[in-house]
């Protein structure tokens, strides 16, 4: 998901996330709901009720029709608030980006229900055509301009490419976290030796002839609809099957929002937690493994 509020991510890399604790080992969990009368839906990058309604009202209506259960919006200020709301039984379903899901999963009992694939969801690392750098390994000791801290395609994806090339992102290369526009500007004006970001941003902001790609990642993990542990496992399995079976209707509703066209051509599949291990690997390499345990 496109990130607009990275204050929480910046705090994550400094002091961690302490408001929602994982209690999977607890023995005082409430009885799980098998047939709830309504489901409360949060979206981690829609920070107000107005934004939820602008971007996700058609999806809410489609989801309500498919599941046969009333769906209500529950605004959350950030991912920390979403994790807390899931754990405190204030939210039943939360739509989250891949990196957000990893942190939510680590700090709550919530489980992944469906994954929403995104076409052309890759990370790319590019350099100027005039650069002598012709491989990822040659970026050792260089500067790379990236987007926002915690962004799957603009931060973690490029770092995974560097890891796979044998580079240590903490010691072998200097990362400049400059946002979408700032990272592109840094590459173009020579402040950075390389740029890393999403394939969509690469095609929109950079010319392949002027800034050829050094590497393109495998498809990145999908966005996730997370289900609260307060819902019975059999209920979660049931709604997951319904959403997969009726994905055309749900995707039609999802792409009808003002800022959700990124889901054009998407598919809905049952989510697999192991698909997000690449994000965990990058957090570990950055020395932030404690935040995702």
C-alpha positions in Angstrom: 0.0 0.0 0.0 1.1 3.5 -0.7 2.5 5.0 2.6 1.6 8.6 3.5 2.5 8.6 7.2 6.0 7.3 8.0 6.4 8.8 11.5 5.5 5.5 13.0 8.0 3.6 10.8 10.7 6.0 11.8 9.9 5.4 15.5 9.9 1.7 14.8 13.5 1.8 13.8 14.5 3.8 16.9 12.4 2.7 19.8 10.1 0.0 18.7 6.4 -0.5 18.9 5.1 -0.9 22.5 1.4 -0.2 22.4 0.2 -3.6 21.2 1.8 -6.6 22.7 1.6 -10.1 21.3 -0.3 -12.3 23.7 -0.4 -15.5 21.8 0.7 -17.4 24.8 -2.0 -16.0 27.1 -4.7 -18.1 28.7 -7.4 -15.5 29.2 -8.5 -14.9 25.6 -12.2 -14.1 25.1 -14.5 -16.6 23.4 -14.1 -16.2 19.6 -17.1 -15.0 17.6 -18.5 -17.5 15.2 -21.4 -15.4 13.7 -20.8 -11.7 14.4 -23.6 -9.3 13.5 -21.1 -6.8 12.1 -17.5 -6.5 11.2 -15.4 -3.4 11.8 -13.0 -2.6 9.0 -9.8 -0.5 9.2 -7.3 0.4 6.4 -3.9 1.3 7.7 -3.1 4.1 5.2 -6.6 5.7 5.3 -6.2 7.9 8.4 -9.7 9.3 8.7 -13.3 8.4 8.2 -13.5 10.8 5.2 -10.5 9.1 3.6 -12.0 5.6 4.2 -15.2 6.7 2.6 -13.5 8.3 -0.4 -11.3 5.4 -1.2 -13.0 2.3 0.2 -16.8 2.9 0.4 -17.4 0.8 -2.9 -15.3 -2.0 -1.5 -17.1 -1.8 1.9 -20.4 -2.3 0.1 -19.1 -5.1 -2.0 -17.6 -6.8 1.0 -20.9 -6.5 2.9 -22.8 -8.1 0.0 -20.3 -10.9 -0.4 -20.1 -11.8 3.3 -23.7 -11.1 4.2 -22.6 -9.2 7.3 -22.8 -5.5 8.0 -19.4 -3.8 7.5 -18.5 -0.6 9.4 -15.5 1.6 9.0 -13.1 2.1 11.9 -10.5 4.8 11.3 -7.0 4.3 12.7 -4.3 6.9 12.9 -1.4 4.5 12.0 -0.3 0.9 12.1 0.3 1.0 15.8 -3.3 2.0 16.3 -4.5 -0.7 14.0 -2.5 -3.3 15.9 -3.9 -2.1 19.2 -7.4 -2.0 17.8 -7.1 -5.6 16.6 -5.8 -6.8 19.9 -8.4 -4.9 21.9 -11.3 -6.2 19.9 -12.1 -2.8 18.4 -11.4 -3.9 14.8 -12.3 -7.2 13.1 -10.6 -6.7 9.7 -7.7 -4.5 8.7 -6.3 -4.0 5.2 -2.6 -3.6 5.5 0.5 -3.4 3.3 3.1 -6.2 3.3 5.6 -4.6 5.7 2.7 -3.4 8.0 1.3 -6.9 8.1 4.6 -8.3 9.3 4.7 -5.9 12.3 1.0 -6.4 13.0 1.4 -10.2 12.9 4.3 -10.0 15.3 2.5 -7.8 17.9 -1.0 -9.3 17.8 -2.8 -12.6 17.5 -4.4 -11.5 14.2 -4.1 -13.8 11.2 -3.8 -13.1 7.5 -7.1 -13.9 5.6 -6.7 -12.9 2.0 -3.9 -11.4 0.0 -4.6 -8.9 -2.8 -2.0 -9.2 -5.5 -0.8 -6.1 -7.4 0.2 -6.2 -11.0 3.8 -5.1 -11.7 4.6 -4.9 -8.0 8.3 -5.1 -8.1 11.3 -3.1 -6.9 14.0 -1.8 -9.2 17.5 -0.5 -8.7 18.7 1.9 -11.4 21.8 4.0 -12.1 22.6 6.7 -14.6 23.5 5.4 -18.1 26.8 7.3 -17.7 27.7 5.4 -14.5 30.5 2.9 -14.4 28.4 0.7 -12.1 27.2 -2.3 -14.0 26.2 -4.7 -11.3 24.7 -4.6 -7.8 28.0 -5.7 -6.2 29.7 -2.6 -7.5 27.4 -0.5 -5.3 29.6 -1.3 -2.3 30.7 2.0 -0.8 28.2 3.9 -2.8 25.0 5.9 -2.0 21.5 4.7 -3.0 18.4 7.0 -2.8 15.3 5.2 -1.5 11.8 6.3 -0.8 10.3 6.0 2.7 11.3 4.0 5.7 9.2 0.8 5.8 7.9 1.1 2.3 7.8 -2.4 0.8 8.7 -1.4 -2.8 10.7 1.8 -2.0 12.8 0.6 0.9 12.6 -3.1 1.8 12.4 -4.5 -1.7 15.6 -2.7 -2.9 17.4 -3.7 0.2 16.5 -7.3 -0.4 18.1 -7.0 -3.9 21.3 -5.8 -2.2 21.2 -8.5 0.3 20.8 -11.1 -2.4 23.8 -9.6 -4.1 25.9 -10.2 -1.0 25.9 -6.6 0.3 25.3 -5.6 3.9 22.8 -2.7 3.8 24.0 -1.4 7.2 27.8 -1.3 6.4 28.4 -1.7 2.6 26.2 1.1 1.3 24.8 4.4 2.4 21.0 4.6 2.1 19.4 8.0 1.7 15.7 7.9 2.7 14.2 10.8 0.6 10.7 9.9 -0.3 9.4 9.2 -3.9 10.2 12.6 -5.4 13.3 13.3 -3.4 14.9 10.0 -4.2 14.4 10.5 -7.9 15.8 14.1 -7.7 18.9 12.8 -5.8 19.6 10.3 -8.6 19.1 12.9 -11.4 21.3 15.6 -9.7 24.1 13.2 -8.8 23.6 13.2 -5.0 23.1 9.4 -5.2 24.9 6.8 -7.2 21.8 4.6 -7.6 18.1 4.7 -7.0 15.7 2.1 -5.6 12.0 2.1 -5.8 8.8 0.6 -7.3 8.6 -0.5 -10.9 5.6 1.9 -11.3 7.6 4.9 -10.1 10.5 3.8 -12.3 8.3 3.9 -15.4 6.7 7.1 -14.3 9.7 9.2 -13.3 12.8 7.7 -15.0 13.8 7.0 -18.6 15.2 3.5 -19.1 17.6 4.9 -21.7 19.0 7.5 -19.2 18.7 5.4 -16.1 18.9 1.7 -16.9 17.8 -0.8 -14.3 20.6 -2.9 -12.7 18.1 -5.3 -11.2 14.4 -6.0 -10.8 13.0 -7.9 -7.9 10.7 -10.9 -7.9 7.0 -10.0 -7.3 6.7 -8.4 -3.9 4.4 -9.7 -1.2 0.8 -8.7 -1.6 -1.4 -6.4 0.6 -3.3 -8.4 3.3 -6.7 -8.4 4.9 -5.9 -9.3 8.5 -8.5 -10.9 10.7 -8.7 -10.4 14.4 -8.2 -13.4 16.7 -11.5 -12.5 18.3 -13.1 -14.1 15.3 -13.5 -17.9 15.4 -11.0 -19.7 13.0 -13.8 -21.4 11.2 -15.5 -18.1 10.6 -12.2 -16.6 9.2 -11.9 -19.7 7.0 -15.4 -19.2 5.7 -15.1 -15.5 4.9 -11.7 -16.2 3.2 -13.3 -18.8 0.9 -16.2 -16.4 0.2 -13.8 -13.5 -0.7 -11.7 -15.7 -3.0 -14.8 -17.1 -4.7 -16.3 -13.7 -5.2 -13.1 -11.8 -6.0 -14.3 -10.2 -9.2 -17.1 -8.4 -7.3 -14.7 -7.3 -4.6 -12.0 -6.1 -7.0 -14.6 -4.1 -8.9 -15.5 -2.4 -5.6 -11.9 -1.9 -4.6 -10.8 -0.1 -7.7 -13.8 2.2 -7.7 -12.3 4.4 -4.9 -10.6 7.7 -5.5 -7.0 6.4 -4.8 -7.2 2.7 -5.3 -6.6 2.3 -9.0 -3.3 0.4 -8.1 -5.6 -2.7 -7.7 -6.6 -2.8 -11.3 -5.9 -6.3 -12.5 -5.4 -7.6 -9.0 -6.4 -11.0 -7.8 -7.6 -12.3 -4.4 -5.9 -15.4 -3.0 -5.8 -17.0 0.4 -2.8 -15.4 2.3 0.2 -17.4 3.2 2.3 -16.0 6.1 5.5 -17.5 4.7 5.2 -15.2 1.6 6.3 -12.3 3.9 9.5 -13.9 5.1 11.5 -11.7 2.7 10.4 -8.7 4.7 11.4 -10.3 7.9 14.8 -11.1 6.4 15.4 -7.5 5.6 14.3 -6.3 9.1 16.7 -8.8 10.5 19.6 -7.6 8.3 18.9 -4.0 9.4 19.2 -5.1 13.1 15.5 -4.6 13.7 14.6 -8.2 14.3 13.2 -7.6 17.8 10.4 -5.6 16.3 9.0 -8.5 14.3 9.3 -11.3 16.8 
